[in-house]
């Protein structure tokens, strides 16, 4: 009845519009609209997606980057315990880094070698690179680095190639637009898009090695490895490396930040390998569970120290727990291997340890081990690796055999 009366009064001009607004409680809504309009005029931030600009960005990035992405095919031998030998093939991607044919990719793309009690996979015996113009070239492996899963190959092209433009992965932001470009399942020149889901994500692999990655929801599949993760400027900010797969898992891909690759690539091209000075100690990793149980920091408990080594020179002692190297976390051997990439002989080094219930900093210079200690260190590593391998379960090895015969 009240509503009908109000409408009658309004249409017959018996009450004013502002009184009707007050009657129905509309004043607050109108005021909020005015405030929203005023704030929008003050705030220049775009909150609406312009699909035209989005399409232009995607198309522009793809056109710019695609000529710098290659397909990599490899051939390798597989020898089984039944004395059979077969030739297998694999596919991956790569990023052109120079006009004269240097290409960056993943170590696991061009170095499939692995061995267990059932079969032995050889190194790649042939590597073929296919450009976006469909021209194929035999490639030579210049150098590989298992620690960072990076490799450099080279082709002798008859033309100037188009090197990719590299960005600054330290400036990447969560939510930033990215595109993954490569050869998933052999489909050359495939482009997928997404965003950066997370930065500095710690990923632990089956061999217990770890690496820090850019996480993205851009689709990454088998064959994308070694390809580029690029930003909206068409700059490479990461090398696509792996994705997590399984029931209920979608949109979990990872790329090595491009800034981490630069010193590795330089060494691979100049020295064919990455030289990491030995610190000269062995030890045992303290897991998160053990650290909590015994109220200790995560790190590496020192077991043996080589004579005339960097560890001895700085004053490292047995049962010290190494937790940092030059101020950066060194909780695992994988962490240390990566940090050693930045070390140079005769330069200062700081090893932070947990000793007598408190942290201490040990300082000194990185020294080169005498040749005899280098051999001793290598032997110790091989013995430790052999012990770890012997601990693997029969179930896992049975799975390897099953996968080889039924899932390939």
Coordinates of C-alpha atoms in Angstrom, one line a residue:
X1 CA 0.0 0.0 0.0
X2 CA 2.9 2.4 0.9
X3 CA 4.6 1.7 -2.4
X4 CA 1.5 2.4 -4.4
X5 CA 0.8 5.6 -2.4
X6 CA 4.4 6.8 -2.9
X7 CA 4.2 6.2 -6.7
X8 CA 0.9 8.1 -6.8
X9 CA 2.3 11.0 -4.9
X10 CA 5.5 11.0 -7.1
X11 CA 3.7 11.0 -10.4
X12 CA 1.4 13.7 -9.2
X13 CA 4.3 15.8 -7.9
X14 CA 3.0 15.8 -4.3
X15 CA 6.5 14.9 -3.1
X16 CA 10.0 15.5 -4.5
X17 CA 12.4 12.9 -5.9
X18 CA 14.9 13.3 -3.0
X19 CA 12.1 12.5 -0.5
X20 CA 11.2 9.4 -2.5
X21 CA 14.9 8.4 -2.3
X22 CA 14.9 8.9 1.4
X23 CA 11.6 7.0 1.7
X24 CA 13.0 3.9 -0.1
X25 CA 16.5 4.2 1.4
X26 CA 18.1 5.0 -1.9
X27 CA 20.2 7.9 -0.8
X28 CA 23.0 5.7 0.4
X29 CA 23.1 3.8 -2.9
X30 CA 23.3 7.0 -5.0
X31 CA 26.0 8.5 -2.7
X32 CA 28.0 5.3 -3.0
X33 CA 27.8 5.6 -6.8
X34 CA 29.1 9.1 -6.6
X35 CA 31.9 8.1 -4.4
X36 CA 32.8 5.2 -6.7
X37 CA 32.8 7.5 -9.7
X38 CA 35.0 10.0 -7.9
X39 CA 37.5 7.4 -6.8
X40 CA 37.6 5.9 -10.3
X41 CA 38.5 9.4 -11.7
X42 CA 41.3 9.7 -9.1
X43 CA 42.6 6.2 -9.6
X44 CA 44.2 5.6 -13.0
X45 CA 44.6 1.8 -12.4
X46 CA 42.8 -0.2 -15.1
X47 CA 40.6 -2.8 -13.5
X48 CA 38.9 -4.0 -16.7
X49 CA 40.6 -6.3 -19.1
X50 CA 40.9 -4.9 -22.6
X51 CA 40.6 -8.0 -24.8
X52 CA 41.8 -6.1 -27.8
X53 CA 45.1 -5.2 -26.1
X54 CA 45.4 -8.7 -24.6
X55 CA 45.1 -10.2 -28.1
X56 CA 47.6 -7.8 -29.5
X57 CA 50.1 -8.6 -26.7
X58 CA 49.7 -12.3 -27.2
X59 CA 50.1 -12.1 -31.0
X60 CA 53.1 -9.7 -30.7
X61 CA 54.9 -11.8 -28.2
X62 CA 54.4 -15.0 -30.2
X63 CA 55.7 -13.4 -33.4
X64 CA 58.7 -12.0 -31.7
X65 CA 59.7 -15.1 -29.8
X66 CA 58.8 -18.1 -32.1
X67 CA 61.8 -17.6 -34.5
X68 CA 64.1 -18.0 -31.4
X69 CA 62.6 -21.3 -30.3
X70 CA 63.8 -24.7 -31.8
X71 CA 62.8 -28.3 -31.6
X72 CA 65.4 -30.8 -30.4
X73 CA 65.3 -34.5 -31.3
X74 CA 67.7 -37.0 -29.9
X75 CA 68.5 -40.6 -30.5
X76 CA 70.0 -42.9 -27.9
X77 CA 70.5 -46.6 -27.1
X78 CA 68.8 -48.7 -24.5
X79 CA 70.5 -51.9 -23.4
X80 CA 68.5 -54.4 -21.2
X81 CA 69.5 -57.2 -19.0
X82 CA 68.3 -59.6 -21.7
X83 CA 71.2 -58.5 -24.0
X84 CA 68.8 -56.6 -26.3
X85 CA 69.6 -53.2 -27.7
X86 CA 67.2 -50.8 -29.1
X87 CA 67.4 -47.2 -30.4
X88 CA 65.0 -44.8 -28.8
X89 CA 64.1 -41.2 -29.5
X90 CA 63.2 -38.2 -27.4
X91 CA 62.0 -34.6 -28.1
X92 CA 62.5 -31.3 -26.3
X93 CA 62.9 -27.6 -27.0
X94 CA 65.7 -25.0 -27.0
X95 CA 66.2 -21.3 -27.0
X96 CA 68.6 -19.6 -29.5
X97 CA 71.1 -17.4 -27.6
X98 CA 73.4 -16.3 -30.4
X99 CA 73.3 -15.6 -34.1
X100 CA 76.1 -18.1 -34.7
X101 CA 74.1 -21.1 -33.4
X102 CA 74.4 -21.5 -29.6
X103 CA 71.2 -22.9 -28.1
X104 CA 70.2 -23.2 -24.4
X105 CA 68.2 -26.2 -23.3
X106 CA 67.8 -28.6 -20.4
X107 CA 70.4 -31.2 -19.5
X108 CA 67.8 -33.9 -19.4
X109 CA 66.8 -33.1 -23.0
X110 CA 70.2 -34.0 -24.5
X111 CA 71.7 -36.2 -21.7
X112 CA 69.2 -39.1 -21.1
X113 CA 71.8 -41.3 -19.6
X114 CA 70.7 -43.4 -16.7
X115 CA 71.4 -46.9 -15.4
X116 CA 69.8 -49.4 -13.0
X117 CA 69.9 -53.2 -12.6
X118 CA 67.5 -53.7 -15.5
X119 CA 68.6 -51.4 -18.3
X120 CA 71.2 -48.8 -19.3
X121 CA 70.3 -45.7 -21.3
X122 CA 73.2 -44.3 -23.3
X123 CA 74.1 -40.6 -23.9
X124 CA 72.6 -39.1 -26.9
X125 CA 74.3 -40.4 -30.0
X126 CA 72.6 -38.0 -32.4
X127 CA 71.1 -34.5 -31.7
X128 CA 69.0 -32.8 -34.4
X129 CA 67.7 -29.2 -34.2
X130 CA 64.8 -28.0 -36.3
X131 CA 64.2 -24.3 -36.8
X132 CA 60.8 -22.6 -37.2
X133 CA 61.4 -22.5 -40.9
X134 CA 61.6 -26.3 -40.9
X135 CA 65.3 -26.4 -41.7
X136 CA 67.2 -29.2 -39.8
X137 CA 70.7 -29.2 -38.5
X138 CA 72.9 -31.7 -36.7
X139 CA 73.9 -30.3 -33.3
X140 CA 76.9 -30.7 -31.2
X141 CA 76.6 -30.8 -27.4
X142 CA 78.9 -28.1 -26.1
X143 CA 78.5 -28.7 -22.4
X144 CA 76.0 -30.0 -19.8
X145 CA 75.4 -29.3 -16.1
X146 CA 73.4 -31.9 -14.2
X147 CA 73.2 -29.8 -11.0
X148 CA 71.2 -27.0 -12.7
X149 CA 69.7 -29.2 -15.4
X150 CA 71.1 -26.9 -18.1
X151 CA 72.9 -27.6 -21.4
X152 CA 74.2 -25.8 -24.4
X153 CA 74.3 -27.2 -27.9
X154 CA 75.5 -25.6 -31.2
X155 CA 74.5 -25.8 -34.8
X156 CA 76.4 -24.5 -37.9
X157 CA 73.6 -22.8 -39.7
X158 CA 73.9 -21.3 -43.2
X159 CA 72.1 -18.2 -42.0
X160 CA 72.1 -15.7 -39.2
X161 CA 69.8 -17.0 -36.4
X162 CA 67.4 -14.9 -34.3
X163 CA 68.6 -14.9 -30.7
X164 CA 66.0 -14.5 -28.0
X165 CA 65.8 -11.3 -25.9
X166 CA 66.5 -12.0 -22.2
X167 CA 64.7 -10.3 -19.4
X168 CA 65.4 -9.9 -15.7
X169 CA 63.8 -12.8 -13.8
X170 CA 64.4 -10.9 -10.5
X171 CA 61.8 -8.4 -11.6
X172 CA 59.1 -11.0 -12.3
X173 CA 55.9 -10.6 -10.2
X174 CA 53.2 -13.0 -9.1
X175 CA 50.2 -12.6 -11.3
X176 CA 52.3 -11.4 -14.3
X177 CA 51.2 -12.5 -17.8
X178 CA 53.5 -15.2 -19.3
X179 CA 53.7 -17.5 -22.3
X180 CA 55.3 -20.9 -22.6
X181 CA 56.7 -21.7 -26.0
X182 CA 58.2 -25.0 -27.1
X183 CA 57.4 -28.4 -28.7
X184 CA 55.0 -30.3 -26.3
X185 CA 54.7 -33.9 -27.5
X186 CA 56.6 -32.9 -30.7
X187 CA 54.1 -30.2 -31.7
X188 CA 56.6 -27.6 -32.8
X189 CA 56.1 -23.9 -32.1
X190 CA 53.2 -24.4 -29.6
X191 CA 52.3 -21.4 -27.5
X192 CA 50.3 -21.5 -24.2
X193 CA 49.6 -18.6 -21.9
X194 CA 49.0 -18.1 -18.2
X195 CA 50.4 -16.2 -15.2
X196 CA 53.2 -16.5 -12.8
X197 CA 51.7 -18.5 -9.9
X198 CA 54.6 -18.2 -7.5
X199 CA 58.3 -17.2 -7.3
X200 CA 61.3 -18.8 -5.7
X201 CA 59.4 -22.1 -5.4
X202 CA 61.6 -24.9 -4.0
X203 CA 61.2 -28.1 -5.9
X204 CA 62.6 -31.4 -4.8
X205 CA 63.2 -34.1 -7.4
X206 CA 63.2 -37.9 -7.1
X207 CA 67.0 -37.9 -6.7
X208 CA 66.5 -35.5 -3.7
X209 CA 68.2 -32.7 -5.5
X210 CA 66.4 -29.3 -5.3
X211 CA 66.1 -26.2 -7.4
X212 CA 64.4 -22.8 -7.1
X213 CA 61.8 -22.2 -9.9
X214 CA 59.2 -19.9 -11.3
X215 CA 55.8 -21.6 -11.0
X216 CA 53.3 -21.0 -13.7
X217 CA 49.9 -22.2 -14.8
X218 CA 50.8 -21.9 -18.5
X219 CA 50.5 -25.4 -19.9
X220 CA 53.8 -27.3 -19.9
X221 CA 54.0 -30.8 -21.2
X222 CA 56.6 -33.4 -22.2
X223 CA 58.6 -31.8 -25.0
X224 CA 58.3 -28.3 -23.6
X225 CA 61.5 -28.8 -21.6
X226 CA 64.2 -26.4 -22.7
X227 CA 61.7 -24.0 -24.2
X228 CA 61.1 -20.4 -23.1
X229 CA 58.9 -18.8 -20.5
X230 CA 58.4 -15.2 -21.7
X231 CA 56.8 -12.1 -20.4
X232 CA 54.5 -9.6 -22.1
X233 CA 57.6 -7.8 -23.6
X234 CA 58.6 -11.0 -25.4
X235 CA 61.6 -11.4 -23.0
X236 CA 62.7 -14.8 -21.9
X237 CA 62.5 -14.9 -18.1
X238 CA 62.7 -18.7 -17.6
X239 CA 63.6 -22.0 -19.2
X240 CA 60.7 -24.5 -18.9
X241 CA 61.9 -27.5 -17.1
X242 CA 59.1 -29.7 -15.7
X243 CA 55.5 -30.1 -14.7
X244 CA 53.8 -32.0 -11.9
X245 CA 51.3 -34.6 -13.2
X246 CA 48.9 -37.0 -11.8
X247 CA 45.2 -37.3 -10.8
X248 CA 43.7 -34.0 -9.9
X249 CA 46.9 -32.0 -10.8
X250 CA 46.5 -29.2 -13.3
X251 CA 48.4 -26.1 -14.0
X252 CA 51.6 -26.8 -12.1
X253 CA 54.6 -26.0 -14.4
X254 CA 58.0 -24.8 -13.4
X255 CA 60.8 -22.9 -15.1
X256 CA 64.4 -22.1 -14.2
X257 CA 64.8 -18.3 -13.7
X258 CA 66.8 -16.9 -16.5
X259 CA 69.2 -15.0 -14.2
X260 CA 70.3 -18.3 -12.7
X261 CA 71.3 -19.6 -16.2
X262 CA 73.6 -16.8 -17.2
X263 CA 76.8 -17.8 -15.3
X264 CA 76.2 -21.4 -16.1
X265 CA 75.9 -20.7 -19.9
X266 CA 79.0 -18.6 -19.8
X267 CA 81.0 -21.5 -18.2
X268 CA 79.6 -24.1 -20.5
X269 CA 80.5 -22.2 -23.6
X270 CA 84.0 -21.2 -22.4
X271 CA 85.0 -24.4 -20.5
X272 CA 82.6 -27.1 -21.7
X273 CA 81.7 -27.6 -18.1
X274 CA 80.9 -25.8 -14.8
X275 CA 83.7 -25.7 -12.3
X276 CA 82.6 -25.6 -8.7
X277 CA 85.4 -25.4 -6.2
X278 CA 85.3 -28.2 -3.6
X279 CA 84.9 -27.0 0.0
X280 CA 86.5 -30.2 1.2
X281 CA 84.1 -31.7 3.7
X282 CA 81.5 -34.5 3.8
X283 CA 78.5 -34.8 6.1
X284 CA 74.9 -35.8 6.6
X285 CA 71.8 -33.7 5.8
X286 CA 69.6 -33.0 8.8
X287 CA 66.0 -33.3 7.6
X288 CA 63.2 -31.1 8.8
X289 CA 61.7 -33.9 10.9
X290 CA 65.0 -34.5 12.7
X291 CA 65.6 -30.8 13.2
X292 CA 62.3 -30.4 14.9
X293 CA 62.8 -33.5 17.1
X294 CA 66.2 -32.5 18.4
X295 CA 65.7 -28.7 18.2
X296 CA 68.4 -28.2 15.6
X297 CA 68.6 -26.1 12.5
X298 CA 68.3 -27.7 9.1
X299 CA 71.7 -28.1 7.5
X300 CA 74.5 -30.5 7.0
X301 CA 76.3 -32.0 9.9
X302 CA 80.0 -32.2 9.1
X303 CA 81.6 -35.7 9.2
X304 CA 85.0 -35.5 7.6
X305 CA 87.2 -32.6 6.6
X306 CA 89.9 -32.9 4.0
X307 CA 93.4 -31.5 4.7
X308 CA 94.4 -28.2 3.1
X309 CA 90.8 -27.7 2.0
X310 CA 88.7 -24.5 2.3
X311 CA 86.8 -26.2 5.1
X312 CA 90.0 -26.7 7.1
X313 CA 91.3 -23.2 6.4
X314 CA 88.2 -21.5 7.7
X315 CA 88.1 -23.6 10.8
X316 CA 85.2 -26.0 10.1
X317 CA 85.0 -28.8 12.7
X318 CA 83.4 -32.2 12.9
X319 CA 79.8 -32.1 14.1
X320 CA 79.4 -28.5 13.0
X321 CA 76.1 -28.0 11.2
X322 CA 76.6 -25.9 8.1
X323 CA 73.5 -23.7 7.5
X324 CA 74.6 -20.9 5.2
X325 CA 77.1 -20.2 2.5
X326 CA 77.9 -16.5 1.9
X327 CA 74.7 -15.6 3.7
X328 CA 72.5 -17.9 1.6
X329 CA 70.7 -21.0 2.8
X330 CA 72.8 -24.2 2.5
X331 CA 70.6 -26.7 4.2
X332 CA 71.2 -29.4 1.6
X333 CA 74.1 -30.6 -0.6
X334 CA 72.0 -29.5 -3.6
X335 CA 71.9 -26.0 -2.2
X336 CA 75.7 -26.0 -1.7
X337 CA 76.3 -27.3 -5.2
X338 CA 74.4 -24.5 -6.7
X339 CA 76.0 -21.8 -4.5
X340 CA 79.4 -23.1 -5.4
X341 CA 78.8 -21.9 -8.9
X342 CA 79.4 -18.4 -7.7
X343 CA 82.7 -19.2 -5.9
X344 CA 86.1 -18.3 -7.2
X345 CA 89.5 -19.3 -6.0
X346 CA 91.3 -16.8 -3.7
X347 CA 88.0 -15.0 -3.0
X348 CA 86.5 -14.5 0.5
X349 CA 84.0 -17.0 1.7
X350 CA 81.8 -17.1 4.8
X351 CA 80.4 -20.4 6.1
X352 CA 77.8 -20.0 8.8
X353 CA 77.6 -23.0 11.2
X354 CA 75.6 -24.0 14.2
X355 CA 78.1 -24.9 17.0
X356 CA 77.7 -25.1 20.8
X357 CA 74.1 -24.0 20.6
X358 CA 74.6 -20.9 18.6
X359 CA 75.4 -19.6 15.1
X360 CA 79.0 -18.7 14.2
X361 CA 80.5 -17.3 11.0
X362 CA 83.7 -18.8 9.7
X363 CA 85.6 -16.7 7.2
X364 CA 88.5 -17.4 4.9
X365 CA 89.5 -17.8 1.2
X366 CA 88.5 -20.4 -1.3
X367 CA 91.5 -22.6 -1.9
X368 CA 92.2 -25.2 -4.6
X369 CA 92.5 -28.7 -3.3
X370 CA 95.8 -30.6 -4.0
X371 CA 95.3 -33.2 -6.7
X372 CA 95.5 -36.1 -4.2
X373 CA 92.7 -34.6 -2.1
X374 CA 90.6 -34.1 -5.2
X375 CA 90.8 -37.8 -5.9
X376 CA 90.0 -38.6 -2.3
X377 CA 87.0 -36.3 -2.3
X378 CA 85.8 -37.9 -5.5
X379 CA 86.2 -41.4 -4.1
X380 CA 84.2 -40.4 -0.9
X381 CA 81.4 -39.0 -3.1
X382 CA 81.3 -42.2 -5.1
X383 CA 81.2 -44.3 -2.0
X384 CA 78.4 -42.2 -0.5
X385 CA 76.4 -42.4 -3.7
X386 CA 76.9 -46.1 -3.8
X387 CA 75.5 -46.5 -0.3
X388 CA 72.5 -44.3 -1.0
X389 CA 71.7 -46.3 -4.2
X390 CA 71.9 -49.5 -2.2
X391 CA 69.1 -48.2 0.0
X392 CA 66.6 -47.9 -2.8
X393 CA 63.7 -50.3 -2.4
X394 CA 63.2 -53.4 -4.6
X395 CA 59.7 -52.1 -5.2
X396 CA 61.1 -49.0 -6.9
X397 CA 63.4 -51.0 -9.1
X398 CA 60.5 -53.3 -10.0
X399 CA 58.5 -50.3 -11.0
X400 CA 61.4 -49.2 -13.3
X401 CA 61.3 -52.6 -15.0
X402 CA 57.5 -52.5 -15.4
X403 CA 57.6 -48.9 -16.8
X404 CA 60.3 -49.9 -19.3
X405 CA 58.4 -52.8 -20.8
X406 CA 54.7 -51.6 -20.4
X407 CA 54.6 -47.8 -20.2
X408 CA 57.0 -46.8 -22.9

